[in-house]
mmCIF file of C-alpha atoms and ligand atoms in Angstrom:
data_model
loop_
_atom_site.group_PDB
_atom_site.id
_atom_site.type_symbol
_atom_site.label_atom_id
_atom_site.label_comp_id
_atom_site.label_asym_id
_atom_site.label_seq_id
_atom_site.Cartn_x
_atom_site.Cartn_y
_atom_site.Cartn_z
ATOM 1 C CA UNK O 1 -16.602 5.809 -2.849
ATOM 2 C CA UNK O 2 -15.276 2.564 -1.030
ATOM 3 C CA UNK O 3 -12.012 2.531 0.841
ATOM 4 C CA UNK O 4 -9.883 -0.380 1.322
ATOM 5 C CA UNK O 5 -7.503 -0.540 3.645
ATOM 6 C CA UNK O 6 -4.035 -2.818 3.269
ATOM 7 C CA UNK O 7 -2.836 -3.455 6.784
ATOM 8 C CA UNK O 8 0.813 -3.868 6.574
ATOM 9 C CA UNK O 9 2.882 -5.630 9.603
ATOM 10 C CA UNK O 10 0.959 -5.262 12.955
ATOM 11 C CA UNK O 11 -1.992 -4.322 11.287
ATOM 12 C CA UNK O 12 -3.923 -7.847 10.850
ATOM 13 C CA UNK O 13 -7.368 -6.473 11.427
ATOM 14 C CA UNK O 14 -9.699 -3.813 12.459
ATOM 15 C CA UNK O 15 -11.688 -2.674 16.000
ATOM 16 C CA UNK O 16 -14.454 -0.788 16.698
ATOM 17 C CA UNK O 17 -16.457 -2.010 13.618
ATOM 18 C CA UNK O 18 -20.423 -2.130 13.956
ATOM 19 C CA UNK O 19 -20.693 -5.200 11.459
ATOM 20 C CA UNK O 20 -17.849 -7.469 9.758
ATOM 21 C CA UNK O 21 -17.985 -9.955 7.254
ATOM 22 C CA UNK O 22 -14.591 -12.244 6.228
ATOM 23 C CA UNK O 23 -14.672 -13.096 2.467
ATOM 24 C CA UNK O 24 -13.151 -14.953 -0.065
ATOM 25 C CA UNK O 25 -11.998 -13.368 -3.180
ATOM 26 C CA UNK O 26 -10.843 -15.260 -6.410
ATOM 27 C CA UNK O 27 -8.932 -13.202 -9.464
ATOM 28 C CA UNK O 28 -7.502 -13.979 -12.592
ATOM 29 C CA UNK O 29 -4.058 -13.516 -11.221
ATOM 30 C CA UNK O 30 -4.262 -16.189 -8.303
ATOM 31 C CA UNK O 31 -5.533 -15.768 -4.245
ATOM 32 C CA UNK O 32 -5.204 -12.220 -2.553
ATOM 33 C CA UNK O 33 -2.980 -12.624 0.830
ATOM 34 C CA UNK O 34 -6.088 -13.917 3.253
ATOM 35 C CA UNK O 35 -10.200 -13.008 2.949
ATOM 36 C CA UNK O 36 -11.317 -9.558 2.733
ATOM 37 C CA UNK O 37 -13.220 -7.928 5.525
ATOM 38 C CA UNK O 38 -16.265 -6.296 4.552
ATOM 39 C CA UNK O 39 -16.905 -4.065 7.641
ATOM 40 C CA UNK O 40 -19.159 -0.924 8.240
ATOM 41 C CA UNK O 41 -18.600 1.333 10.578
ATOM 42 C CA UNK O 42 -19.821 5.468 11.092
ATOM 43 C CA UNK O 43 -21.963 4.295 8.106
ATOM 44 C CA UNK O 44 -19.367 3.607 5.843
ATOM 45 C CA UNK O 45 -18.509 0.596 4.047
ATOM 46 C CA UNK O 46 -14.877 -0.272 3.140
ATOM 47 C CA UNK O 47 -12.791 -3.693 3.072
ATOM 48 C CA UNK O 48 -9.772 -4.352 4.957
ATOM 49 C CA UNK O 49 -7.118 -7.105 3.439
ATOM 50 C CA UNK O 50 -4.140 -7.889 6.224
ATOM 51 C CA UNK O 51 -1.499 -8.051 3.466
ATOM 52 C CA UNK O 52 0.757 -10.542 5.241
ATOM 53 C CA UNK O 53 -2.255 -12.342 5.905
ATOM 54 C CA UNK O 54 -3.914 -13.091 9.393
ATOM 55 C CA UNK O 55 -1.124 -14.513 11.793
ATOM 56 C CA UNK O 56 1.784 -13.138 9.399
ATOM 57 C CA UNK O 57 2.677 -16.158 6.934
ATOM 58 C CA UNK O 58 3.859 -13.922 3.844
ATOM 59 C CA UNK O 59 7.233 -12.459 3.691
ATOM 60 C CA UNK O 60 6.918 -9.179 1.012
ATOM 61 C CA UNK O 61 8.081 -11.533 -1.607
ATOM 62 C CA UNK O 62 5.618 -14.218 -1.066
ATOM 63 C CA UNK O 63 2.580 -11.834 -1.407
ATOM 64 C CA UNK O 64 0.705 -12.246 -4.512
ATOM 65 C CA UNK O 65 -0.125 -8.052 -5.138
ATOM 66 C CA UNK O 66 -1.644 -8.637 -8.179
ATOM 67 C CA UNK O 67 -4.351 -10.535 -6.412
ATOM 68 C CA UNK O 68 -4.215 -8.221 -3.482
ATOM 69 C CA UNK O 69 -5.285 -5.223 -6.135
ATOM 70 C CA UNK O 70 -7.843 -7.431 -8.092
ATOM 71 C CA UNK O 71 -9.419 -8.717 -5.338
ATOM 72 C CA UNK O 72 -9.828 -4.803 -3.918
ATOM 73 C CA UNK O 73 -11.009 -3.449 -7.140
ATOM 74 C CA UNK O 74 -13.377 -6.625 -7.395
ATOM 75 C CA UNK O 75 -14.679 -5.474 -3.927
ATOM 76 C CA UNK O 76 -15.595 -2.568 -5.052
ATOM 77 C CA UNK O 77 -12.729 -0.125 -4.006
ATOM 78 C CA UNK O 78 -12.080 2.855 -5.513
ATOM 79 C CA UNK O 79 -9.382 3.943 -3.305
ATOM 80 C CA UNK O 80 -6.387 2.164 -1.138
ATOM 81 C CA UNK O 81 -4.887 2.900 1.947
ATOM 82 C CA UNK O 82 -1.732 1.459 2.645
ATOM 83 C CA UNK O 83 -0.633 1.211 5.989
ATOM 84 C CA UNK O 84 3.165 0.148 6.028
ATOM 85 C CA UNK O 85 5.605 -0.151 9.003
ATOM 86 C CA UNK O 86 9.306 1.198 7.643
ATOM 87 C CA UNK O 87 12.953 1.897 8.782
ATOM 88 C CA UNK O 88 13.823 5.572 9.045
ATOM 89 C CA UNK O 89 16.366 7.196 7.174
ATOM 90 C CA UNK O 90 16.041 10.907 8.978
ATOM 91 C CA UNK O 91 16.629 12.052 12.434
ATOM 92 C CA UNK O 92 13.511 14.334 11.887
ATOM 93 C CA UNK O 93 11.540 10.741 11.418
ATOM 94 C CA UNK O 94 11.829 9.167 14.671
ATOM 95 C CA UNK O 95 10.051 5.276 15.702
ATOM 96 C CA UNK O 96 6.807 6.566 16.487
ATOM 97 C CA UNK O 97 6.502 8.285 13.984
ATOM 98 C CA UNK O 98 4.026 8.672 10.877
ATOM 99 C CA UNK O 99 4.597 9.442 7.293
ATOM 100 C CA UNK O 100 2.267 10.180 4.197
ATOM 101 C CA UNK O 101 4.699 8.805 1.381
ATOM 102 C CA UNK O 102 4.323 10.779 -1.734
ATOM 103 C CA UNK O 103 7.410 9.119 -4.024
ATOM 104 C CA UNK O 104 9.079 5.189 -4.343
ATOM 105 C CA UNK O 105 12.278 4.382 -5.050
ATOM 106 C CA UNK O 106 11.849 0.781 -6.929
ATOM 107 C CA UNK O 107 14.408 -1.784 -5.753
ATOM 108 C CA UNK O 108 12.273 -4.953 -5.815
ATOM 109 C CA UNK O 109 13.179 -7.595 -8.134
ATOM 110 C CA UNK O 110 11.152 -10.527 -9.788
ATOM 111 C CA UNK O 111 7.846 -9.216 -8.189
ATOM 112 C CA UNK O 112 5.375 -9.688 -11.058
ATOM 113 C CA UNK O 113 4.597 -5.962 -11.340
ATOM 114 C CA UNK O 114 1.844 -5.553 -14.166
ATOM 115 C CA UNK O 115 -1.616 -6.463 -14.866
ATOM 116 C CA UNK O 116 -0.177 -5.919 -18.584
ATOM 117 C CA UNK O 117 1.229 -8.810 -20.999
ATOM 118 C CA UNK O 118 -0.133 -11.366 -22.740
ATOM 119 C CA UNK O 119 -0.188 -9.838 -25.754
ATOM 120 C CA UNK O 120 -2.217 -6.305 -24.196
ATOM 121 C CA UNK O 121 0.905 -3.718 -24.353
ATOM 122 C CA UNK O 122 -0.075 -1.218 -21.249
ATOM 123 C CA UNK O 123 2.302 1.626 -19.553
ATOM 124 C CA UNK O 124 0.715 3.682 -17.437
ATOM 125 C CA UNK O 125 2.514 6.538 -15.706
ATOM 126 C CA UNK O 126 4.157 6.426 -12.053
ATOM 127 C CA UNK O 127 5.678 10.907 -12.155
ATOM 128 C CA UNK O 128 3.249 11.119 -9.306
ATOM 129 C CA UNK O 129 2.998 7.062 -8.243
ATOM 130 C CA UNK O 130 0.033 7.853 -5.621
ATOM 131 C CA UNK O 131 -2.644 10.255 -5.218
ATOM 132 C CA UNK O 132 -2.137 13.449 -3.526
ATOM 133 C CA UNK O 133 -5.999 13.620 -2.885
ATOM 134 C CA UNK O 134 -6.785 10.702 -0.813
ATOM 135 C CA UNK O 135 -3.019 11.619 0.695
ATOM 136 C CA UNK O 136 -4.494 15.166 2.039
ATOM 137 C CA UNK O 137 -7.627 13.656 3.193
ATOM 138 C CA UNK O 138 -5.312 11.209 5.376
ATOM 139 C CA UNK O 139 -3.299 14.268 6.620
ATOM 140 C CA UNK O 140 -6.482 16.016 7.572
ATOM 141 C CA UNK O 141 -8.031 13.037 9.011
ATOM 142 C CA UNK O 142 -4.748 12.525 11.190
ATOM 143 C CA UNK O 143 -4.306 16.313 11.868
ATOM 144 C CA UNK O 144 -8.477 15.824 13.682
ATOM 145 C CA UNK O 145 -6.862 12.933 15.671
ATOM 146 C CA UNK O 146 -3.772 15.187 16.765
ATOM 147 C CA UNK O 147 -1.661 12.895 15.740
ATOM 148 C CA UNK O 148 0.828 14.565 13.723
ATOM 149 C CA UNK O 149 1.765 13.004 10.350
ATOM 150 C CA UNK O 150 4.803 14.255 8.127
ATOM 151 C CA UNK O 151 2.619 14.520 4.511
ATOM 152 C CA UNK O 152 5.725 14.376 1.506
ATOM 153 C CA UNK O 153 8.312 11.844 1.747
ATOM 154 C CA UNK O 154 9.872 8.900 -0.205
ATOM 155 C CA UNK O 155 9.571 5.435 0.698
ATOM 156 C CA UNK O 156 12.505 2.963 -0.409
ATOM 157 C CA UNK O 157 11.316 -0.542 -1.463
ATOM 158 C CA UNK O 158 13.668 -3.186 -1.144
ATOM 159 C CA UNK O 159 13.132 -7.123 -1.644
ATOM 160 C CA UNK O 160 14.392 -7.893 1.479
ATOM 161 C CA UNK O 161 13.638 -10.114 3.486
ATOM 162 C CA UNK O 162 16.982 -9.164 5.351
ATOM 163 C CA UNK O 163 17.027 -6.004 6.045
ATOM 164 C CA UNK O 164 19.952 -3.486 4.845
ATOM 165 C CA UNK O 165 23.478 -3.481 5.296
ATOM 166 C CA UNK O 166 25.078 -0.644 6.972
ATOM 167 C CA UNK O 167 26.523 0.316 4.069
ATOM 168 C CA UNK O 168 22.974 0.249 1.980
ATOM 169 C CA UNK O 169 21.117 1.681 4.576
ATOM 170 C CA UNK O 170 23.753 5.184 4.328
ATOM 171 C CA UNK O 171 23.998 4.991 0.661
ATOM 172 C CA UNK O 172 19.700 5.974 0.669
ATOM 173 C CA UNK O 173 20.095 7.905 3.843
ATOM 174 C CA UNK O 174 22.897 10.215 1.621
ATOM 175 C CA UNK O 175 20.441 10.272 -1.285
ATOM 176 C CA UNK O 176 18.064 11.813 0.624
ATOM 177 C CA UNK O 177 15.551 8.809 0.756
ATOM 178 C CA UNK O 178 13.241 8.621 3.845
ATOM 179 C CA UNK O 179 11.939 5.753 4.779
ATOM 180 C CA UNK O 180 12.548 1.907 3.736
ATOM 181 C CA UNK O 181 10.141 -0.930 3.447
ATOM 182 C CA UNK O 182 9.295 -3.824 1.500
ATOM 183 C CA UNK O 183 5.689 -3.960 0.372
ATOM 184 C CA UNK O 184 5.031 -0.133 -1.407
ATOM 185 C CA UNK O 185 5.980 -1.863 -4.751
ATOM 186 C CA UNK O 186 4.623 -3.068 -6.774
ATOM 187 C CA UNK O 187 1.847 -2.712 -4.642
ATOM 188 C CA UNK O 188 1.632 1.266 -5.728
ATOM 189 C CA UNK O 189 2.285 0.395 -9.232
ATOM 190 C CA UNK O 190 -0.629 -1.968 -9.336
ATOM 191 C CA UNK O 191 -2.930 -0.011 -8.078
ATOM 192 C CA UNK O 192 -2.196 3.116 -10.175
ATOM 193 C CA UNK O 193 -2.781 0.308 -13.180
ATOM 194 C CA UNK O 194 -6.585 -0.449 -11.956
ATOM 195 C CA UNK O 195 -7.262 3.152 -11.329
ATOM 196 C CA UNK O 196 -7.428 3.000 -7.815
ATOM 197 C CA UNK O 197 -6.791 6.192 -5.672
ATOM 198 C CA UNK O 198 -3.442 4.895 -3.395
ATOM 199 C CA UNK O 199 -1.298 6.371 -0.598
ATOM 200 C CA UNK O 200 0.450 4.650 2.093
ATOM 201 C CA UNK O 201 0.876 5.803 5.831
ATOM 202 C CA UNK O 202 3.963 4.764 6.975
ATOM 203 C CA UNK O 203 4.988 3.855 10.527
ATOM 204 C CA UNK O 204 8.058 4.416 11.646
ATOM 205 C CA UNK O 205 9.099 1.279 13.399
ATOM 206 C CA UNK O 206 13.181 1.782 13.604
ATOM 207 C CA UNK O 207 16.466 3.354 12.382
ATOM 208 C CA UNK O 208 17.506 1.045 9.994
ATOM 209 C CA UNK O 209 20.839 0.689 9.844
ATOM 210 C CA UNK O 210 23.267 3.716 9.555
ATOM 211 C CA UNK O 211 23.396 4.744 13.226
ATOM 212 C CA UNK O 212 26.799 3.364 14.268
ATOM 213 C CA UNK O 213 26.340 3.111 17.792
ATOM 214 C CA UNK O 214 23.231 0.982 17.275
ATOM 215 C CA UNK O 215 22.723 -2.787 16.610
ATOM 216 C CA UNK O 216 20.599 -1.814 13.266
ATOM 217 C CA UNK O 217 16.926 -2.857 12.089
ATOM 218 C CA UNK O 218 15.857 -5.444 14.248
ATOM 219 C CA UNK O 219 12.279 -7.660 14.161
ATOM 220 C CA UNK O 220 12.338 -7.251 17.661
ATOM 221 C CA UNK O 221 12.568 -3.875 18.452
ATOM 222 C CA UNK O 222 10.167 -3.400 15.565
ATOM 223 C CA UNK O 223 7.561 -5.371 16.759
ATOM 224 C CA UNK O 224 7.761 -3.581 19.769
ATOM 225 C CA UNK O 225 7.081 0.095 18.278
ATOM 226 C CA UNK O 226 4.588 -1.457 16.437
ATOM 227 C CA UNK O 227 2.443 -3.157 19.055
ATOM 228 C CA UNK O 228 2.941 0.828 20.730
ATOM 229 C CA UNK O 229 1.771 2.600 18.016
ATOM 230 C CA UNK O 230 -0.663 0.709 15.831
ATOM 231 C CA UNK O 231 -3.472 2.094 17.883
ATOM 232 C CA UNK O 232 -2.670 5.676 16.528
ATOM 233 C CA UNK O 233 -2.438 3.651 13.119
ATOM 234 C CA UNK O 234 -6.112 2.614 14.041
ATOM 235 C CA UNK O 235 -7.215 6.154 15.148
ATOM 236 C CA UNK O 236 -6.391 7.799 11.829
ATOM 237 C CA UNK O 237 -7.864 5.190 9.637
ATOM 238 C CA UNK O 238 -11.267 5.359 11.550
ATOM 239 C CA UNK O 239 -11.151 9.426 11.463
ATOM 240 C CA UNK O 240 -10.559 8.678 7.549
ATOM 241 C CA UNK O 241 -13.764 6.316 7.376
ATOM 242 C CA UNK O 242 -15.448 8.797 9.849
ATOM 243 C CA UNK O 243 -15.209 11.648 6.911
ATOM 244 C CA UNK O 244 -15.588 9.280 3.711
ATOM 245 C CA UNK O 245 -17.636 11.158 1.079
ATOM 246 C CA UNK O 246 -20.380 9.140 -0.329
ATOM 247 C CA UNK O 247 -19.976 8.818 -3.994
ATOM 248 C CA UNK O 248 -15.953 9.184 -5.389
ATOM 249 C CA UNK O 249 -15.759 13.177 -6.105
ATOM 250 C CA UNK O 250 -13.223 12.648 -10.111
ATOM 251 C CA UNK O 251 -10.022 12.376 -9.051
ATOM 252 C CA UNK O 252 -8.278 15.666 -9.220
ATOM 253 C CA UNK O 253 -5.087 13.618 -9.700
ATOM 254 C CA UNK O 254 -6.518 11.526 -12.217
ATOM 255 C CA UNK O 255 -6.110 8.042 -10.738
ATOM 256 C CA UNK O 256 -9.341 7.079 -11.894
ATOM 257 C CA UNK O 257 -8.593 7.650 -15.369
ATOM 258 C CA UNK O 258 -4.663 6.507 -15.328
ATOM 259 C CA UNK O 259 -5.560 3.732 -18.273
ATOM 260 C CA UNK O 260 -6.855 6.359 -20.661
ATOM 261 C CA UNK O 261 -4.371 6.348 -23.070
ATOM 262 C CA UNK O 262 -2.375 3.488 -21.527
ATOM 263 C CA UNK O 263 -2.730 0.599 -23.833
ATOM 264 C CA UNK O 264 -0.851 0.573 -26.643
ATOM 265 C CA UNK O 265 -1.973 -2.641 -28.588
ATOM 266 C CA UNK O 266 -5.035 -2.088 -31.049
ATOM 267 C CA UNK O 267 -7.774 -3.389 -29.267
ATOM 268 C CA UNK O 268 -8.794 -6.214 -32.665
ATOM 269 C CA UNK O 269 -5.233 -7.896 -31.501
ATOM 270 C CA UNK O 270 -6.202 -8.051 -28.086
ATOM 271 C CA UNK O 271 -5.784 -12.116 -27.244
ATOM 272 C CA UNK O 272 -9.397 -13.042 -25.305
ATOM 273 C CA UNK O 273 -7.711 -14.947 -22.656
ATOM 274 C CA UNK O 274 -5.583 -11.709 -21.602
ATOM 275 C CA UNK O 275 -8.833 -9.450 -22.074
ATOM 276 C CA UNK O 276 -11.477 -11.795 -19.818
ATOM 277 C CA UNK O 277 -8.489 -11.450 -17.120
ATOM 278 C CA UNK O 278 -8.057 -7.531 -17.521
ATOM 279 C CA UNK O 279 -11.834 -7.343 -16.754
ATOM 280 C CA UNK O 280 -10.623 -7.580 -13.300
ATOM 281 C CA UNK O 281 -8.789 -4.577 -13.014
ATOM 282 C CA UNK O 282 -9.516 -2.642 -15.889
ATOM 283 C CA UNK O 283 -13.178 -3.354 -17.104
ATOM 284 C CA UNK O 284 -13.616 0.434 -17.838
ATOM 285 C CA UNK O 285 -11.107 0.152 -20.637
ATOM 286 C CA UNK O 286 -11.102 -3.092 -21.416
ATOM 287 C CA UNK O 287 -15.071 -3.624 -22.127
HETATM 288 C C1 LIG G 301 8.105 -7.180 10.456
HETATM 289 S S1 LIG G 301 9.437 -6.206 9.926
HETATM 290 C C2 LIG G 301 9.560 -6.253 8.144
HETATM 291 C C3 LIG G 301 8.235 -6.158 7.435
HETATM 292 O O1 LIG G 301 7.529 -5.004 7.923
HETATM 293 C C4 LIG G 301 7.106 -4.237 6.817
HETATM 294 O O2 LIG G 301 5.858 -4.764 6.402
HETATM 295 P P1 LIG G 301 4.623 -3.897 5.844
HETATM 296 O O3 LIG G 301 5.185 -3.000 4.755
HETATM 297 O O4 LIG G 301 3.660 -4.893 5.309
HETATM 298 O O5 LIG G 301 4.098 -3.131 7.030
HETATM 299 C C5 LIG G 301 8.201 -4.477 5.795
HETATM 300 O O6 LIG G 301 7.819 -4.090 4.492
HETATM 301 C C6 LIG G 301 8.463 -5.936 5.945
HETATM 302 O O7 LIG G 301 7.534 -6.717 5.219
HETATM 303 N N1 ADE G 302 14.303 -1.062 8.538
HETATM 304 C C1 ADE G 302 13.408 -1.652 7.773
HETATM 305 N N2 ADE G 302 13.734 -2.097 6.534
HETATM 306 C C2 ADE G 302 12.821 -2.689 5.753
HETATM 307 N N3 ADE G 302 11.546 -2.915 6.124
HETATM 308 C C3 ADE G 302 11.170 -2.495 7.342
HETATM 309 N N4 ADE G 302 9.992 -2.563 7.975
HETATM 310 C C4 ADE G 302 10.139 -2.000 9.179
HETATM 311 N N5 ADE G 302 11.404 -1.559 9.347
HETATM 312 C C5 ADE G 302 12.085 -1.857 8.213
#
């Protein structure tokens, strides 16, 4: 089993590591957001990919996630953990806070969101969009740091950049949504397609936008819970590494087998040029 781990806003690299190695990554679908780390640390491997790249020059719709995935799954990942700073949407969910998404709300637009096309016809399915597995280990590995860590919860994914209107931000507080972002998807989606094990911690940062006696979401008062708080970000992902099995147990929620009967075009139309750049993401299948 290798973990990588997507560092979302304040999260541009890792501490504590007893060797590190920056690397460059090519895919079929174009340049992942910065190098890869290749780090080792309470003799684990895993990879760590800042997803906004070092020094923060991608705005979510700038980031290429295809090439963020590929690149991972090229690494050698089997499993993702996504590490996202987000508005809140519930008073229980105060800044500070940390959340174990286990549901997205879609409302990106023109993100290229499959590894499919190109004459290869692939659906795979998103009823449980990340894996409840690597989502309890996280709990448990936060739960050993005492930091406690809300597991169930659904993450909003807007395109952004602005953030939401007052009126937006209590339409998904009244449906019941928890959190908002701008990176989950298609990151999620993409990940599900190689048949990677994903779950994303998110950080509360703010309050969005629906408290009426506040200013709204805010980069600087988000930058300020996150400079406070990515330490315990930190904490659990090194208790996560600190407990990383080995060899990757199957996945009880079937992530690693999510292309099985995914691809609906007969495999003698499959067009080369689309098959050589599957092999990225989906060699199992693809051959
Ligand atoms: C810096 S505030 C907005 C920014 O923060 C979140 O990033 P990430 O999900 O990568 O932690 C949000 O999605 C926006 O990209
Ligand atoms: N309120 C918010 N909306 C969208 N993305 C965010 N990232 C951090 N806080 C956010």
């Amino acid at each position: 089993m290798r973990l990588g781990i997507i560092g979302g806003s304040g999260l541009y690299d890792l501490d504590d590591l007893d060797s590190a190695e920056w690397r460059r990554i090519t895919t079929s679908f174009g340049d992942p957001s910065d190098d890869l780390l290749f780090a080792n640390a309470f003799g684990a491997e895993f990879v760590f990919l800042p997803r906004h790249g070092r020094g923060h020059r991608l705005l979510p719709h700038e980031i290429n996630y295809r090439a963020n995935i590929a690149a991972l799954k090229i690494a050698g990942c089997t499993d993702i953990l996504s590490v996202s700073a987000c508005g809140s949407f519930q008073e229980t969910l105060a800044p500070g806070d940390f959340l174990l998404v286990d549901q997205y709300v879609d409302r990106t637009r023109g993100r290229e969101r499959t590894f499919f096309g190109g004459g290869i016809a692939g659906h795979v399915s998103l009823a449980d969009p990340n894996c409840g597995r690597l989502r309890d280990e996280v709990a448990d590995a936060a739960r050993r740091t005492g930091i406690p860590v809300q597991n169930g919860g659904t993450y909003l994914a807007m395109e952004g950049p602005g953030f939401s209107t007052r009126a937006e931000s209590r339409l998904y507080r009244q449906a019941g949504l928890d959190v908002v972002g701008m990176t989950a998807m298609p990151e999620a989606a993409l990940a599900r397609e190689a048949e990677l094990c994903y779950a994303t911690l998110a950080m509360v940062t703010d309050w969005d936008s629906w408290r009426d006696a506040e200013r709204g979401a805010a980069v600087s008062d988000i930058l300020a819970v996150m400079h406070e708080n990515v330490t315990r970000a930190r904490r659990i992902v090194r208790a996560l590494i600190a407990a990383l099995p080995g060899s990757r147990p199957t996945c009880s929620a079937g992530c690693d087998r999510a292309l099985e009967h995914a691809i609906v075009t007969p495999p003698d139309l499959w067009p080369e040029m689309t098959r050589t750049a599957l092999r990225d993401v989906a060699g199992r299948v693809i051959g």
